[in-house]
């Protein structure tokens, strides 16, 4: 299919405008949500690129008073959110454009949440019914524009923010953190280097896979997850091999949104380990999930075998056994240049015990099909560090 035919307006799970070149609708989207003075929140790397300057120029030309905030780390921190909030209030903004990869989108969604709150960010950590403490009227409207295809944060109702003091990744949740409008424009992703395309694309795969394997009953999410896995199977190698392949880029950005839509069903052991590893080693989230993927799948084998074999049939593998699926994951990982062990990206075994404890306490652990103990997570992580599948 030609990428020019890949265009659509969807209302599932939120309002999505998908298609090449649709960033041209940004100012219109801001106005549709009632914004006159949006704050565009992005990361420092993107802030220097023409695509951000063009987005600002488009909004100004449409009569919007736009501001820019870009002091965001790769794994956004509570301090980043506080700083963004200061910029939001100083500029008297009335909405947020969340523009960038997962880090920028998560930070921007948290700033929008905090715009009209009197409590602190950590009071809204996704524990129990903390989210009901939020003054819902005070949540600013959000237009989300992902520039990577991985996290799917544009269709999610939560942000992952690192508590700087405790070096813990915390999930901040509120239903109104779901962006009002999303623009999925593959043109914004063509400049991503192959390594980033690979790591973010594998994050999208991990979301679809963990959602598929999570034990909760949610057939809608399961259907989405299987198609998301198929899109990664068909298009991630193409997007990595040729960054200009707009059809592959379009399909991957949709696969990413699908992964995050599906993981309302739950995540699992990959994310339970990737969160502490990201907080302790400041490593790339997608890269961590990509490396951990086969180890976690294998550890869950007896419980997930049937669904994995169903998925193997659906995506058209020649060998539709669990082992055939695992072989495909290993081959895909190698093909897109992901290392086989955590040791290869500089993660050592010095904090294994702590990692195990943090993994079992991570909110994602509840979605793993087997409730591993801290010791089991430590052992699993140790195998991934050494490369012993
Ligand atoms: Zn993820």
CSV table of C-alpha atoms and ligand atoms in Angstrom, one decimal:
chain,number,residue,atom,x,y,z
A,1,UNK,CA,0.0,0.0,0.0
A,2,UNK,CA,1.2,3.5,-0.8
A,3,UNK,CA,1.7,5.6,2.3
A,4,UNK,CA,-0.4,8.4,0.8
A,5,UNK,CA,-3.5,6.1,1.3
A,6,UNK,CA,-2.6,5.6,4.9
A,7,UNK,CA,-4.6,8.5,6.4
A,8,UNK,CA,-7.5,8.5,8.8
A,9,UNK,CA,-9.4,10.3,11.6
A,10,UNK,CA,-10.0,8.0,14.5
A,11,UNK,CA,-11.7,8.4,17.8
A,12,UNK,CA,-10.2,5.4,19.5
A,13,UNK,CA,-9.0,5.6,22.3
A,14,UNK,CA,-8.9,9.4,21.7
A,15,UNK,CA,-9.1,11.7,18.8
A,16,UNK,CA,-6.3,10.7,16.4
A,17,UNK,CA,-5.4,12.4,13.1
A,18,UNK,CA,-3.1,9.9,11.3
A,19,UNK,CA,-1.3,10.6,8.0
A,20,UNK,CA,1.8,12.0,6.4
A,21,UNK,CA,2.0,15.8,6.6
A,22,UNK,CA,-0.7,16.3,9.1
A,23,UNK,CA,1.5,18.3,11.5
A,24,UNK,CA,0.1,21.1,9.3
A,25,UNK,CA,-3.1,20.8,11.4
A,26,UNK,CA,-1.3,21.5,14.7
A,27,UNK,CA,-2.6,25.1,15.2
A,28,UNK,CA,-6.2,24.0,14.3
A,29,UNK,CA,-6.0,21.2,16.9
A,30,UNK,CA,-4.9,23.7,19.6
A,31,UNK,CA,-7.8,25.9,18.8
A,32,UNK,CA,-10.2,23.0,18.7
A,33,UNK,CA,-9.3,22.3,22.4
A,34,UNK,CA,-9.8,26.0,23.2
A,35,UNK,CA,-6.1,27.1,23.4
A,36,UNK,CA,-5.0,30.6,22.7
A,37,UNK,CA,-1.6,30.3,24.3
A,38,UNK,CA,-0.1,26.8,24.2
A,39,UNK,CA,3.2,25.8,25.8
A,40,UNK,CA,5.1,23.5,23.5
A,41,UNK,CA,7.0,21.0,25.6
A,42,UNK,CA,9.8,19.0,24.0
A,43,UNK,CA,13.4,17.8,24.7
A,44,UNK,CA,16.5,19.9,24.2
A,45,UNK,CA,17.6,17.9,21.1
A,46,UNK,CA,14.3,18.4,19.3
A,47,UNK,CA,14.1,22.0,20.3
A,48,UNK,CA,17.1,22.8,18.1
A,49,UNK,CA,15.5,21.1,15.0
A,50,UNK,CA,13.5,22.8,12.2
A,51,UNK,CA,10.4,20.8,13.0
A,52,UNK,CA,9.9,22.6,16.3
A,53,UNK,CA,10.6,26.0,14.8
A,54,UNK,CA,8.1,25.2,12.0
A,55,UNK,CA,5.5,24.2,14.6
A,56,UNK,CA,6.0,27.4,16.5
A,57,UNK,CA,5.8,29.5,13.3
A,58,UNK,CA,2.6,27.7,12.2
A,59,UNK,CA,1.0,28.5,15.6
A,60,UNK,CA,2.1,32.1,15.5
A,61,UNK,CA,0.8,32.5,12.0
A,62,UNK,CA,-2.6,31.2,13.2
A,63,UNK,CA,-2.7,33.8,15.9
A,64,UNK,CA,-1.7,31.6,18.9
A,65,UNK,CA,0.7,33.0,21.5
A,66,UNK,CA,3.1,30.0,21.8
A,67,UNK,CA,5.8,29.3,24.3
A,68,UNK,CA,8.6,26.7,24.4
A,69,UNK,CA,10.0,24.7,27.2
A,70,UNK,CA,12.7,22.1,26.6
A,71,UNK,CA,14.5,21.4,29.9
A,72,UNK,CA,13.8,17.7,30.0
A,73,UNK,CA,16.1,14.8,30.7
A,74,UNK,CA,16.0,11.4,28.8
A,75,UNK,CA,14.2,9.9,31.8
A,76,UNK,CA,12.1,12.9,32.9
A,77,UNK,CA,12.3,13.8,36.6
A,78,UNK,CA,10.0,15.5,39.1
A,79,UNK,CA,12.2,18.6,38.9
A,80,UNK,CA,11.7,18.7,35.1
A,81,UNK,CA,8.0,18.7,35.7
A,82,UNK,CA,8.3,21.5,38.3
A,83,UNK,CA,10.4,23.6,36.0
A,84,UNK,CA,7.9,23.1,33.2
A,85,UNK,CA,5.1,24.2,35.5
A,86,UNK,CA,7.0,27.4,36.4
A,87,UNK,CA,7.3,28.1,32.7
A,88,UNK,CA,3.6,27.3,32.1
A,89,UNK,CA,2.5,29.7,34.8
A,90,UNK,CA,5.0,32.5,34.0
A,91,UNK,CA,3.8,32.5,30.4
A,92,UNK,CA,0.1,32.4,31.4
A,93,UNK,CA,-0.4,29.4,29.1
A,94,UNK,CA,-3.8,27.7,28.6
A,95,UNK,CA,-2.8,24.3,27.2
A,96,UNK,CA,0.1,22.0,26.3
A,97,UNK,CA,1.6,20.7,23.1
A,98,UNK,CA,3.4,17.5,24.0
A,99,UNK,CA,5.9,17.2,21.2
A,100,UNK,CA,8.6,14.5,21.0
A,101,UNK,CA,9.6,11.0,22.2
A,102,UNK,CA,8.2,9.3,25.3
A,103,UNK,CA,10.2,11.5,27.7
A,104,UNK,CA,8.9,14.7,26.4
A,105,UNK,CA,5.3,13.4,26.1
A,106,UNK,CA,5.3,12.1,29.6
A,107,UNK,CA,6.8,15.3,31.1
A,108,UNK,CA,4.3,17.4,29.1
A,109,UNK,CA,1.3,15.4,30.2
A,110,UNK,CA,2.5,15.7,33.8
A,111,UNK,CA,2.8,19.5,33.4
A,112,UNK,CA,-0.7,19.7,32.0
A,113,UNK,CA,-2.0,17.6,35.0
A,114,UNK,CA,-0.3,19.9,37.5
A,115,UNK,CA,-1.4,23.2,35.8
A,116,UNK,CA,-4.3,23.6,38.2
A,117,UNK,CA,-3.4,21.5,41.2
A,118,UNK,CA,-2.6,22.6,44.8
A,119,UNK,CA,-1.2,19.2,45.9
A,120,UNK,CA,2.3,17.9,44.8
A,121,UNK,CA,3.1,15.7,41.8
A,122,UNK,CA,3.8,12.6,44.0
A,123,UNK,CA,0.4,12.9,45.7
A,124,UNK,CA,-0.9,11.6,42.4
A,125,UNK,CA,1.2,8.5,42.1
A,126,UNK,CA,-0.8,5.6,40.6
A,127,UNK,CA,-1.5,3.8,43.9
A,128,UNK,CA,-5.0,3.0,45.1
A,129,UNK,CA,-7.4,5.8,44.3
A,130,UNK,CA,-4.8,8.6,44.6
A,131,UNK,CA,-6.0,9.9,41.2
A,132,UNK,CA,-9.3,11.0,42.7
A,133,UNK,CA,-7.4,13.7,44.6
A,134,UNK,CA,-6.8,15.5,41.3
A,135,UNK,CA,-8.8,18.7,40.7
A,136,UNK,CA,-10.0,17.5,37.2
A,137,UNK,CA,-11.0,21.1,36.2
A,138,UNK,CA,-7.4,22.1,36.6
A,139,UNK,CA,-5.9,19.7,34.1
A,140,UNK,CA,-4.8,21.7,31.0
A,141,UNK,CA,-5.8,20.4,27.5
A,142,UNK,CA,-3.2,18.5,25.6
A,143,UNK,CA,-2.3,18.1,21.9
A,144,UNK,CA,0.2,15.2,21.6
A,145,UNK,CA,2.6,14.9,18.7
A,146,UNK,CA,4.9,11.9,18.9
A,147,UNK,CA,8.2,12.1,17.0
A,148,UNK,CA,9.3,8.5,17.8
A,149,UNK,CA,7.3,5.3,17.3
A,150,UNK,CA,7.6,3.5,20.6
A,151,UNK,CA,6.1,4.6,23.9
A,152,UNK,CA,2.6,5.4,22.7
A,153,UNK,CA,2.3,7.9,25.5
A,154,UNK,CA,0.0,9.9,23.2
A,155,UNK,CA,-2.8,7.4,23.8
A,156,UNK,CA,-2.0,6.8,27.5
A,157,UNK,CA,-3.5,8.2,30.7
A,158,UNK,CA,-0.3,8.1,32.7
A,159,UNK,CA,3.3,9.4,32.7
A,160,UNK,CA,6.4,7.7,34.0
A,161,UNK,CA,8.4,10.3,36.0
A,162,UNK,CA,11.6,9.6,38.0
A,163,UNK,CA,11.6,10.7,41.6
A,164,UNK,CA,15.0,12.4,41.6
A,165,UNK,CA,15.5,12.0,45.4
A,166,UNK,CA,14.7,8.3,45.5
A,167,UNK,CA,15.9,7.2,42.0
A,168,UNK,CA,12.6,5.5,41.5
A,169,UNK,CA,10.3,5.7,38.4
A,170,UNK,CA,6.8,6.5,39.5
A,171,UNK,CA,3.6,6.3,37.5
A,172,UNK,CA,1.4,9.4,37.6
A,173,UNK,CA,-2.1,8.7,36.5
A,174,UNK,CA,-5.3,10.5,35.8
A,175,UNK,CA,-7.9,9.9,33.0
A,176,UNK,CA,-7.7,13.5,31.9
A,177,UNK,CA,-4.0,13.0,31.1
A,178,UNK,CA,-5.2,11.3,27.9
A,179,UNK,CA,-4.4,13.9,25.3
A,180,UNK,CA,-7.5,15.5,23.7
A,181,UNK,CA,-6.1,15.3,20.2
A,182,UNK,CA,-3.2,13.3,18.7
A,183,UNK,CA,-1.3,13.9,15.5
A,184,UNK,CA,0.4,10.8,14.1
A,185,UNK,CA,2.6,12.1,11.3
A,186,UNK,CA,5.3,9.7,10.1
A,187,UNK,CA,7.3,12.6,8.4
A,188,UNK,CA,8.3,13.7,11.9
A,189,UNK,CA,10.1,10.3,12.5
A,190,UNK,CA,12.1,10.0,9.3
A,191,UNK,CA,15.2,11.7,10.8
A,192,UNK,CA,15.5,9.2,13.7
A,193,UNK,CA,18.8,7.2,13.4
A,194,UNK,CA,18.4,3.5,13.0
A,195,UNK,CA,19.5,2.8,16.5
A,196,UNK,CA,16.7,4.9,18.0
A,197,UNK,CA,14.2,3.5,15.5
A,198,UNK,CA,15.2,0.0,16.6
A,199,UNK,CA,15.0,0.7,20.4
A,200,UNK,CA,11.7,2.6,20.2
A,201,UNK,CA,10.2,0.1,17.8
A,202,UNK,CA,11.1,-2.8,20.2
A,203,UNK,CA,9.5,-0.8,23.0
A,204,UNK,CA,6.3,-0.8,20.9
A,205,UNK,CA,6.7,-4.6,20.5
A,206,UNK,CA,7.2,-5.1,24.2
A,207,UNK,CA,4.0,-3.2,25.0
A,208,UNK,CA,1.9,-5.3,22.5
A,209,UNK,CA,3.6,-8.5,23.8
A,210,UNK,CA,3.2,-7.8,27.5
A,211,UNK,CA,-0.4,-6.7,27.0
A,212,UNK,CA,-1.0,-9.9,25.1
A,213,UNK,CA,0.5,-12.1,27.8
A,214,UNK,CA,-1.0,-10.3,30.8
A,215,UNK,CA,-3.5,-12.6,32.5
A,216,UNK,CA,-6.4,-10.2,32.7
A,217,UNK,CA,-9.5,-10.8,30.6
A,218,UNK,CA,-9.6,-8.1,27.9
A,219,UNK,CA,-10.3,-9.4,24.4
A,220,UNK,CA,-10.3,-6.0,22.8
A,221,UNK,CA,-6.8,-5.3,24.1
A,222,UNK,CA,-5.7,-8.7,23.0
A,223,UNK,CA,-6.9,-8.2,19.4
A,224,UNK,CA,-5.1,-4.9,19.2
A,225,UNK,CA,-2.0,-6.4,20.6
A,226,UNK,CA,-1.9,-9.1,18.0
A,227,UNK,CA,-2.2,-6.7,15.1
A,228,UNK,CA,0.4,-4.4,16.7
A,229,UNK,CA,2.8,-7.3,16.8
A,230,UNK,CA,2.1,-8.0,13.2
A,231,UNK,CA,2.8,-4.4,12.2
A,232,UNK,CA,6.2,-4.6,14.0
A,233,UNK,CA,6.9,-7.9,12.4
A,234,UNK,CA,6.2,-6.5,8.9
A,235,UNK,CA,7.6,-2.9,9.2
A,236,UNK,CA,10.2,-2.5,11.9
A,237,UNK,CA,13.0,-4.0,9.8
A,238,UNK,CA,12.0,-1.7,6.9
A,239,UNK,CA,11.9,1.4,9.0
A,240,UNK,CA,15.4,0.6,10.5
A,241,UNK,CA,16.9,-0.2,7.0
A,242,UNK,CA,15.5,2.9,5.3
A,243,UNK,CA,14.4,5.7,7.6
A,244,UNK,CA,12.8,7.5,4.6
A,245,UNK,CA,10.3,4.6,4.0
A,246,UNK,CA,7.1,6.5,4.9
A,247,UNK,CA,4.9,3.5,4.7
A,248,UNK,CA,7.0,1.6,7.3
A,249,UNK,CA,7.2,4.8,9.4
A,250,UNK,CA,3.5,5.2,9.3
A,251,UNK,CA,2.8,1.6,10.3
A,252,UNK,CA,5.3,1.7,13.1
A,253,UNK,CA,3.8,4.9,14.6
A,254,UNK,CA,0.4,3.3,14.6
A,255,UNK,CA,1.9,0.0,16.1
A,256,UNK,CA,3.3,2.2,18.9
A,257,UNK,CA,-0.1,3.8,19.6
A,258,UNK,CA,-1.7,0.3,19.5
A,259,UNK,CA,0.8,-1.0,22.0
A,260,UNK,CA,-0.1,1.7,24.5
A,261,UNK,CA,-3.8,1.2,23.9
A,262,UNK,CA,-3.4,-2.5,24.5
A,263,UNK,CA,-1.5,-2.2,27.7
A,264,UNK,CA,-4.5,-0.9,29.6
A,265,UNK,CA,-4.7,-4.7,29.9
A,266,UNK,CA,-1.4,-4.7,31.8
A,267,UNK,CA,2.3,-4.8,31.3
A,268,UNK,CA,4.7,-7.4,32.8
A,269,UNK,CA,8.2,-8.5,33.7
A,270,UNK,CA,10.0,-6.6,30.9
A,271,UNK,CA,8.7,-3.3,32.2
A,272,UNK,CA,9.0,-4.4,35.9
A,273,UNK,CA,12.7,-4.8,35.3
A,274,UNK,CA,13.2,-2.0,32.7
A,275,UNK,CA,11.8,0.7,35.1
A,276,UNK,CA,14.3,0.1,38.0
A,277,UNK,CA,17.2,-0.5,35.5
A,278,UNK,CA,16.3,2.8,33.8
A,279,UNK,CA,16.1,4.7,37.1
A,280,UNK,CA,19.4,3.2,38.4
A,281,UNK,CA,21.5,3.2,35.2
A,282,UNK,CA,19.8,6.0,33.2
A,283,UNK,CA,19.6,3.5,30.3
A,284,UNK,CA,17.2,3.9,27.3
A,285,UNK,CA,13.8,2.4,28.1
A,286,UNK,CA,13.2,0.8,24.8
A,287,UNK,CA,16.7,-0.7,24.6
A,288,UNK,CA,16.2,-2.3,28.1
A,289,UNK,CA,12.9,-3.9,27.0
A,290,UNK,CA,14.4,-5.1,23.8
A,291,UNK,CA,17.2,-6.8,25.5
A,292,UNK,CA,15.0,-8.2,28.3
A,293,UNK,CA,12.3,-9.5,25.9
A,294,UNK,CA,13.4,-13.1,25.2
A,295,UNK,CA,14.5,-13.7,28.8
A,296,UNK,CA,11.1,-12.7,30.2
A,297,UNK,CA,9.2,-14.6,27.5
A,298,UNK,CA,11.1,-17.7,28.3
A,299,UNK,CA,10.6,-17.3,32.0
A,300,UNK,CA,6.8,-17.0,31.4
A,301,UNK,CA,6.8,-19.9,28.9
A,302,UNK,CA,4.5,-22.4,30.5
A,303,UNK,CA,1.7,-19.8,31.1
A,304,UNK,CA,1.9,-17.9,27.8
A,305,UNK,CA,2.6,-20.7,25.4
A,306,UNK,CA,-0.9,-20.9,23.9
A,307,UNK,CA,-1.3,-17.2,23.2
A,308,UNK,CA,2.2,-16.9,21.8
A,309,UNK,CA,1.5,-19.8,19.4
A,310,UNK,CA,-1.8,-18.1,18.4
A,311,UNK,CA,0.1,-14.9,17.7
A,312,UNK,CA,2.8,-16.8,15.8
A,313,UNK,CA,0.0,-18.1,13.5
A,314,UNK,CA,-1.5,-14.7,13.2
A,315,UNK,CA,1.7,-12.9,12.1
A,316,UNK,CA,2.5,-15.7,9.7
A,317,UNK,CA,5.6,-17.3,11.1
A,318,UNK,CA,6.7,-20.5,9.4
A,319,UNK,CA,7.3,-22.1,12.8
A,320,UNK,CA,4.3,-21.4,14.9
A,321,UNK,CA,5.6,-23.1,18.1
A,322,UNK,CA,6.6,-21.0,21.1
A,323,UNK,CA,10.2,-21.7,20.1
A,324,UNK,CA,9.5,-20.4,16.6
A,325,UNK,CA,8.2,-17.2,18.0
A,326,UNK,CA,11.1,-16.8,20.4
A,327,UNK,CA,13.5,-17.4,17.4
A,328,UNK,CA,11.7,-14.7,15.5
A,329,UNK,CA,12.2,-12.3,18.4
A,330,UNK,CA,15.9,-13.2,18.6
A,331,UNK,CA,16.3,-12.8,14.9
A,332,UNK,CA,14.5,-9.5,14.7
A,333,UNK,CA,16.5,-8.2,17.7
A,334,UNK,CA,19.8,-9.1,15.9
A,335,UNK,CA,18.6,-7.8,12.6
A,336,UNK,CA,17.8,-4.3,14.0
A,337,UNK,CA,21.1,-4.2,16.0
A,338,UNK,CA,20.0,-4.8,19.6
A,339,UNK,CA,22.6,-6.4,21.9
A,340,UNK,CA,21.9,-9.8,23.4
A,341,UNK,CA,22.8,-8.9,27.0
A,342,UNK,CA,22.5,-6.1,29.5
A,343,UNK,CA,26.2,-6.4,30.1
A,344,UNK,CA,26.8,-5.1,26.6
A,345,UNK,CA,25.2,-1.8,27.5
A,346,UNK,CA,27.2,-1.4,30.7
A,347,UNK,CA,24.8,-2.9,33.3
A,348,UNK,CA,26.6,-4.9,35.9
A,349,UNK,CA,25.4,-7.3,38.6
A,350,UNK,CA,26.4,-5.1,41.6
A,351,UNK,CA,22.8,-4.0,42.3
A,352,UNK,CA,20.9,-7.2,41.4
A,353,UNK,CA,19.3,-7.7,44.8
A,354,UNK,CA,18.0,-4.1,44.8
A,355,UNK,CA,16.8,-4.5,41.2
A,356,UNK,CA,14.8,-7.6,42.2
A,357,UNK,CA,13.2,-5.8,45.1
A,358,UNK,CA,12.3,-2.8,42.9
A,359,UNK,CA,10.9,-5.0,40.1
A,360,UNK,CA,8.5,-6.9,42.4
A,361,UNK,CA,7.3,-3.5,43.8
A,362,UNK,CA,6.9,-2.0,40.3
A,363,UNK,CA,3.3,-1.5,39.2
A,364,UNK,CA,4.0,-3.5,35.9
A,365,UNK,CA,4.8,-6.6,37.9
A,366,UNK,CA,1.1,-7.2,38.6
A,367,UNK,CA,0.5,-7.8,34.9
A,368,UNK,CA,3.1,-10.5,34.5
A,369,UNK,CA,1.5,-13.9,34.0
A,370,UNK,CA,3.6,-15.4,36.8
A,371,UNK,CA,4.0,-13.5,40.1
A,372,UNK,CA,7.8,-13.7,40.4
A,373,UNK,CA,9.5,-13.1,43.7
A,374,UNK,CA,12.2,-10.5,44.2
A,375,UNK,CA,14.8,-13.3,44.1
A,376,UNK,CA,13.3,-14.6,40.8
A,377,UNK,CA,13.5,-11.1,39.3
A,378,UNK,CA,17.1,-10.8,40.5
A,379,UNK,CA,18.0,-14.2,38.9
A,380,UNK,CA,16.2,-13.3,35.7
A,381,UNK,CA,18.0,-10.0,35.4
A,382,UNK,CA,21.3,-11.7,36.2
A,383,UNK,CA,20.7,-14.0,33.2
A,384,UNK,CA,20.0,-11.0,31.0
A,385,UNK,CA,23.2,-9.3,32.2
A,386,UNK,CA,25.3,-12.4,31.4
A,387,UNK,CA,23.4,-13.2,28.2
A,388,UNK,CA,22.3,-16.7,29.3
A,389,UNK,CA,19.0,-17.3,27.6
B,1,LIG,ZN1,7.7,0.7,27.5
